[in-house]
GROMACS .gro file of C-alpha atoms in nm:
model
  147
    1UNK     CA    1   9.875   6.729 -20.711
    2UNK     CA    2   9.627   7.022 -20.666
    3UNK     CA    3   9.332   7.029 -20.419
    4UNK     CA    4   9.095   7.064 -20.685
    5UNK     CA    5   9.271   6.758 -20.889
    6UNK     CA    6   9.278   6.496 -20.557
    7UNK     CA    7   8.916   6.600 -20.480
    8UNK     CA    8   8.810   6.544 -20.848
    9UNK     CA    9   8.996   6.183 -20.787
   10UNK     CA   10   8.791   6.103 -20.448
   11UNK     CA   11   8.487   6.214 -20.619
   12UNK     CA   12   8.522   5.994 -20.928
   13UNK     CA   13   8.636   5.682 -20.704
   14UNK     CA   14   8.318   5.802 -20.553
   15UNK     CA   15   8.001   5.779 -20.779
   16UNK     CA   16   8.168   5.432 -20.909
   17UNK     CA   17   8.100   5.233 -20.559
   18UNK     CA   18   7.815   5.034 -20.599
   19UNK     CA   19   7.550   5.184 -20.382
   20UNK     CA   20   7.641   5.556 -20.414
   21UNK     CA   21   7.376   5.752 -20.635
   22UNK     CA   22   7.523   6.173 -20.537
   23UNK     CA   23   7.881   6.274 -20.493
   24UNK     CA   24   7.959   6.555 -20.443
   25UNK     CA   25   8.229   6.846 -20.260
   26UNK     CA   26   8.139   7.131 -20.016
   27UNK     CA   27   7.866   7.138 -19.685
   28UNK     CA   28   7.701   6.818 -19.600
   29UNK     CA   29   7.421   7.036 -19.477
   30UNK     CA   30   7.359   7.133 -19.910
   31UNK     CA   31   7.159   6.812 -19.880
   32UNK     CA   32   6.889   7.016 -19.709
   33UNK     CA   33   6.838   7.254 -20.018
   34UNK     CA   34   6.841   7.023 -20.334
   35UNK     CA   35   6.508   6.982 -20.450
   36UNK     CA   36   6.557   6.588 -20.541
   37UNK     CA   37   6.862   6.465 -20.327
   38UNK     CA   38   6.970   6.098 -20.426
   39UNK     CA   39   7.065   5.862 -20.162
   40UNK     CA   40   7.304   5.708 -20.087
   41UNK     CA   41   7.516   6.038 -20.096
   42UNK     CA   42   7.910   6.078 -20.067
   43UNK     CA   43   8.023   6.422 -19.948
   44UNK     CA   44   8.390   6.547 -19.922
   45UNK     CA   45   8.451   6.844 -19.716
   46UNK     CA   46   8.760   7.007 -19.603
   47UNK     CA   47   8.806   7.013 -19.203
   48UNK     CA   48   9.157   7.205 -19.132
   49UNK     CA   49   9.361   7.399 -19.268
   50UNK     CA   50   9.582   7.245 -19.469
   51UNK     CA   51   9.947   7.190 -19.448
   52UNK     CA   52  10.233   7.241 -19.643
   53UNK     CA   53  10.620   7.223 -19.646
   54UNK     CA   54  10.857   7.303 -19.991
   55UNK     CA   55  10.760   6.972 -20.136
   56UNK     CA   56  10.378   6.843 -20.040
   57UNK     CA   57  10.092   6.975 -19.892
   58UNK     CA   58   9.869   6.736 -19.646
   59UNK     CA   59   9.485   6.786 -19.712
   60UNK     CA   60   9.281   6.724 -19.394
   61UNK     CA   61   8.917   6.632 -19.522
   62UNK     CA   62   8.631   6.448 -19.405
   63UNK     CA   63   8.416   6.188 -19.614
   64UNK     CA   64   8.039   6.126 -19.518
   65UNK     CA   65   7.837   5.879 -19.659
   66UNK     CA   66   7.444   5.971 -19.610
   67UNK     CA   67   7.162   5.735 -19.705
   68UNK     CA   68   6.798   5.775 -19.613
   69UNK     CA   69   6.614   5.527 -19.393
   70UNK     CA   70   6.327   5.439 -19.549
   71UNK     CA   71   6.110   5.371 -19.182
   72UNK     CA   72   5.738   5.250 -19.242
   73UNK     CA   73   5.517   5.498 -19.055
   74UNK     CA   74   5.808   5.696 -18.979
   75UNK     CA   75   5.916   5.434 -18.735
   76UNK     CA   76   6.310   5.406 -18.758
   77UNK     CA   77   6.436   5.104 -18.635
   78UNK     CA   78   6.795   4.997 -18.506
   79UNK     CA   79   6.799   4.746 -18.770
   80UNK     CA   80   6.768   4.961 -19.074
   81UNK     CA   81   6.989   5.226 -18.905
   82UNK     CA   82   7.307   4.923 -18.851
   83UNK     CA   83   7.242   4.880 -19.236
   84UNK     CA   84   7.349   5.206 -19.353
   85UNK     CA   85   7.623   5.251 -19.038
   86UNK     CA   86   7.781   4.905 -19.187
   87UNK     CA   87   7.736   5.016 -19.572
   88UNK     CA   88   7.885   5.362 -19.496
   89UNK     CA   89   8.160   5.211 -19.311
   90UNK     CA   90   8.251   4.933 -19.606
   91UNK     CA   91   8.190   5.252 -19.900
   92UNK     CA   92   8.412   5.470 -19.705
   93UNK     CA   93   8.705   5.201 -19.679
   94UNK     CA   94   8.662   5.132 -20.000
   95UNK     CA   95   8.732   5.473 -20.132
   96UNK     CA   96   9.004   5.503 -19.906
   97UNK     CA   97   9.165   5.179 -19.992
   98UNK     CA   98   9.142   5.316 -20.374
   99UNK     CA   99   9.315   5.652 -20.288
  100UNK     CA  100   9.576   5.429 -20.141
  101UNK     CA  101   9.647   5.268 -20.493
  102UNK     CA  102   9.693   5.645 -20.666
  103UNK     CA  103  10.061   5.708 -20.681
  104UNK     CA  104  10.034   6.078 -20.646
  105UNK     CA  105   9.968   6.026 -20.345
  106UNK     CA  106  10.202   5.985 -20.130
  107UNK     CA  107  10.047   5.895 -19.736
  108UNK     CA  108   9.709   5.877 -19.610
  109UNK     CA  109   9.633   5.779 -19.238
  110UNK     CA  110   9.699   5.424 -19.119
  111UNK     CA  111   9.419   5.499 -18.862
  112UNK     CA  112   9.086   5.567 -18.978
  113UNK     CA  113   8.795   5.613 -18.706
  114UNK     CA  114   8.447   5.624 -18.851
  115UNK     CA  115   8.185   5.784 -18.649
  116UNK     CA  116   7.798   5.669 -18.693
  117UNK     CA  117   7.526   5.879 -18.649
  118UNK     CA  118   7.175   5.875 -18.563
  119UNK     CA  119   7.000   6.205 -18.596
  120UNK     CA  120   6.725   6.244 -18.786
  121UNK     CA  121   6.638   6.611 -18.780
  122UNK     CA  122   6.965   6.708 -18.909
  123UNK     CA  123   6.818   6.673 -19.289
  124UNK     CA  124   6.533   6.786 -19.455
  125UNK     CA  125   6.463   6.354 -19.540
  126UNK     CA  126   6.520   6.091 -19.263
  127UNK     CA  127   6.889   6.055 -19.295
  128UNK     CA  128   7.146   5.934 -19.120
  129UNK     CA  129   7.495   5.782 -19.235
  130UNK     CA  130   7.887   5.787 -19.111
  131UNK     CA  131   8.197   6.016 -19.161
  132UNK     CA  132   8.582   5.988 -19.130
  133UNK     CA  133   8.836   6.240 -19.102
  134UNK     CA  134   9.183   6.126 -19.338
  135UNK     CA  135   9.473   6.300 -19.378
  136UNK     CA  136   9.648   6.295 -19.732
  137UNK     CA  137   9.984   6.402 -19.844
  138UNK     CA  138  10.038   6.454 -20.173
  139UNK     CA  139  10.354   6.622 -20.393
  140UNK     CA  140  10.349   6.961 -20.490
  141UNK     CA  141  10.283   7.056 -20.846
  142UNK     CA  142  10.443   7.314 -21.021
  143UNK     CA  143  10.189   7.594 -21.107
  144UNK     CA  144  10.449   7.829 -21.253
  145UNK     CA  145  10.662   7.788 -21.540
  146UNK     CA  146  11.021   7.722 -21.506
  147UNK     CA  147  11.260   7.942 -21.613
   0.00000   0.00000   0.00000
């Protein structure tokens, strides 16, 4: 499986979760430019390099999920922000727990940690959301013919 084929794959499992409304691949911080971002947003980024051997490569990556808090009078409360921490978290897993079921791919990590954040001023709207860094191994394709 080629980068550009598992990303596709993460992105399509993606925009299908209930909830998400923007998928996309590349800098979280591209929020911050688009015109008319729609939240919730799912971002995959690459984090390492990646890793290979003669027969598989492992793809380190991290997945965000960003929603906008939607704070009356700009007041942001703990409540609202625990909403999108716990629907980030359960979106994530879910994706996850989809790649698991693709049989190209051969491991992703038993151990995910999701990190919550908090920060406002990081985007251009009132954001804040969750990320996870995942490992995944997948076979080497063949990009040559034989001979």
């Amino acid at each position: 499986m080629t980068y550009a084929k598992l990303i596709q794959n993460i992105l399509d499992i993606a925009i299908h979760q209930q909830g998400i409304s923007m998928a996309f691949d590349g800098d979280i911080y591209e929020l911050n430019n688009m015109q008319s971002a729609n939240y919730p947003a799912f971002i995959v980024a690459p984090t390492q390099p990646q890793d290979e051997t003669m027969n598989y490569y492992v793809f380190h990556l991290t997945l965000y999920y960003v929603d906008r808090l939607q704070g009356a009078n700009n007041q942001y409360g703990s409540a609202e922000t625990s909403l999108v921490h716990s629907a980030g978290i359960s979106i994530l897993g879910n994706i996850i727990k989809k790649l698991r079921f693709n049989r190209d791919i051969m491991d992703i990590d038993e151990n995910i940690q999701y990190t919550c954040w908090t920060d406002t001023e990081i985007f251009a709207d009132k954001a804040n959301g969750v990320y996870c860094n995942i490992s995944i191994t997948v076979p080497k394709d063949s990009t040559c013919p034989s001979d």
